[in-house]
Amino acid sequence: MEKLVYTVVDLIEILGISKNKAYSFVKEAYLSKDKFRVIKIDGSYRIPKASFEKWLNEGN
């Protein structure tokens, strides 16, 4: 089954950034709500794949 959400670890691999940078980036997106959608579940971040890929493909 295809993943519907990414984790921070997935973004580390996709973007080629460090763990600290990835968590800062996702937390910023979660708080600002102007990049891509981020869901927080029991302290863990989940990023809907469609929302992230749309943001990424728009060249942001």
PDB file of C-alpha atoms in Angstrom:
ATOM      1  CA  MET A   1       0.000   0.000   0.000  1.00  0.00           C
ATOM      2  CA  GLU A   2       1.277   3.440  -0.924  1.00  0.00           C
ATOM      3  CA  LYS A   3       2.033   5.859   1.920  1.00  0.00           C
ATOM      4  CA  LEU A   4      -0.443   8.707   2.319  1.00  0.00           C
ATOM      5  CA  VAL A   5       1.708  10.607   4.807  1.00  0.00           C
ATOM      6  CA  TYR A   6       5.399  11.276   5.247  1.00  0.00           C
ATOM      7  CA  THR A   7       7.313  11.305   8.509  1.00  0.00           C
ATOM      8  CA  VAL A   8      10.169  13.636   9.350  1.00  0.00           C
ATOM      9  CA  VAL A   9      12.558  10.767   8.562  1.00  0.00           C
ATOM     10  CA  ASP A  10      11.017  10.541   5.082  1.00  0.00           C
ATOM     11  CA  LEU A  11      11.645  14.263   4.542  1.00  0.00           C
ATOM     12  CA  ILE A  12      15.266  13.850   5.639  1.00  0.00           C
ATOM     13  CA  GLU A  13      15.716  11.330   2.830  1.00  0.00           C
ATOM     14  CA  ILE A  14      13.671  13.248   0.237  1.00  0.00           C
ATOM     15  CA  LEU A  15      15.291  16.637   0.859  1.00  0.00           C
ATOM     16  CA  GLY A  16      18.748  15.452   1.902  1.00  0.00           C
ATOM     17  CA  ILE A  17      18.811  17.568   5.052  1.00  0.00           C
ATOM     18  CA  SER A  18      19.914  16.901   8.626  1.00  0.00           C
ATOM     19  CA  LYS A  19      17.601  15.638  11.350  1.00  0.00           C
ATOM     20  CA  ASN A  20      17.733  18.960  13.215  1.00  0.00           C
ATOM     21  CA  LYS A  21      17.001  20.961  10.067  1.00  0.00           C
ATOM     22  CA  ALA A  22      14.114  18.641   9.146  1.00  0.00           C
ATOM     23  CA  TYR A  23      12.454  18.975  12.553  1.00  0.00           C
ATOM     24  CA  SER A  24      12.880  22.767  12.514  1.00  0.00           C
ATOM     25  CA  PHE A  25      11.480  22.933   8.981  1.00  0.00           C
ATOM     26  CA  VAL A  26       8.440  20.778   9.805  1.00  0.00           C
ATOM     27  CA  LYS A  27       7.767  22.633  13.064  1.00  0.00           C
ATOM     28  CA  GLU A  28       7.908  25.945  11.185  1.00  0.00           C
ATOM     29  CA  ALA A  29       5.458  24.608   8.584  1.00  0.00           C
ATOM     30  CA  TYR A  30       3.179  23.333  11.369  1.00  0.00           C
ATOM     31  CA  LEU A  31       3.098  26.707  13.115  1.00  0.00           C
ATOM     32  CA  SER A  32       2.892  28.931  10.025  1.00  0.00           C
ATOM     33  CA  LYS A  33       0.383  26.811   8.083  1.00  0.00           C
ATOM     34  CA  ASP A  34       1.508  28.496   4.837  1.00  0.00           C
ATOM     35  CA  LYS A  35       3.856  25.875   3.353  1.00  0.00           C
ATOM     36  CA  PHE A  36       2.220  22.464   3.445  1.00  0.00           C
ATOM     37  CA  ARG A  37      -0.115  20.687   5.827  1.00  0.00           C
ATOM     38  CA  VAL A  38       1.389  19.123   8.951  1.00  0.00           C
ATOM     39  CA  ILE A  39      -0.527  16.962  11.412  1.00  0.00           C
ATOM     40  CA  LYS A  40       0.744  16.449  14.957  1.00  0.00           C
ATOM     41  CA  ILE A  41      -0.260  13.182  16.635  1.00  0.00           C
ATOM     42  CA  ASP A  42       0.967  12.531  20.171  1.00  0.00           C
ATOM     43  CA  GLY A  43       4.041  14.681  19.587  1.00  0.00           C
ATOM     44  CA  SER A  44       4.878  13.134  16.205  1.00  0.00           C
ATOM     45  CA  TYR A  45       4.557  15.044  12.960  1.00  0.00           C
ATOM     46  CA  ARG A  46       2.905  13.595   9.865  1.00  0.00           C
ATOM     47  CA  ILE A  47       2.932  15.370   6.524  1.00  0.00           C
ATOM     48  CA  PRO A  48       0.238  14.467   3.984  1.00  0.00           C
ATOM     49  CA  LYS A  49       2.054  13.347   0.845  1.00  0.00           C
ATOM     50  CA  ALA A  50      -0.234  15.229  -1.564  1.00  0.00           C
ATOM     51  CA  SER A  51       0.160  18.522   0.318  1.00  0.00           C
ATOM     52  CA  PHE A  52       3.948  18.224   0.554  1.00  0.00           C
ATOM     53  CA  GLU A  53       4.396  17.192  -3.086  1.00  0.00           C
ATOM     54  CA  LYS A  54       2.188  20.062  -4.279  1.00  0.00           C
ATOM     55  CA  TRP A  55       4.312  22.512  -2.279  1.00  0.00           C
ATOM     56  CA  LEU A  56       7.536  20.923  -3.548  1.00  0.00           C
ATOM     57  CA  ASN A  57       6.425  20.952  -7.200  1.00  0.00           C
ATOM     58  CA  GLU A  58       5.432  24.612  -6.981  1.00  0.00           C
ATOM     59  CA  GLY A  59       9.128  25.389  -6.500  1.00  0.00           C
ATOM     60  CA  ASN A  60       9.019  26.686  -2.959  1.00  0.00           C
TER      61      ASN A  60
END
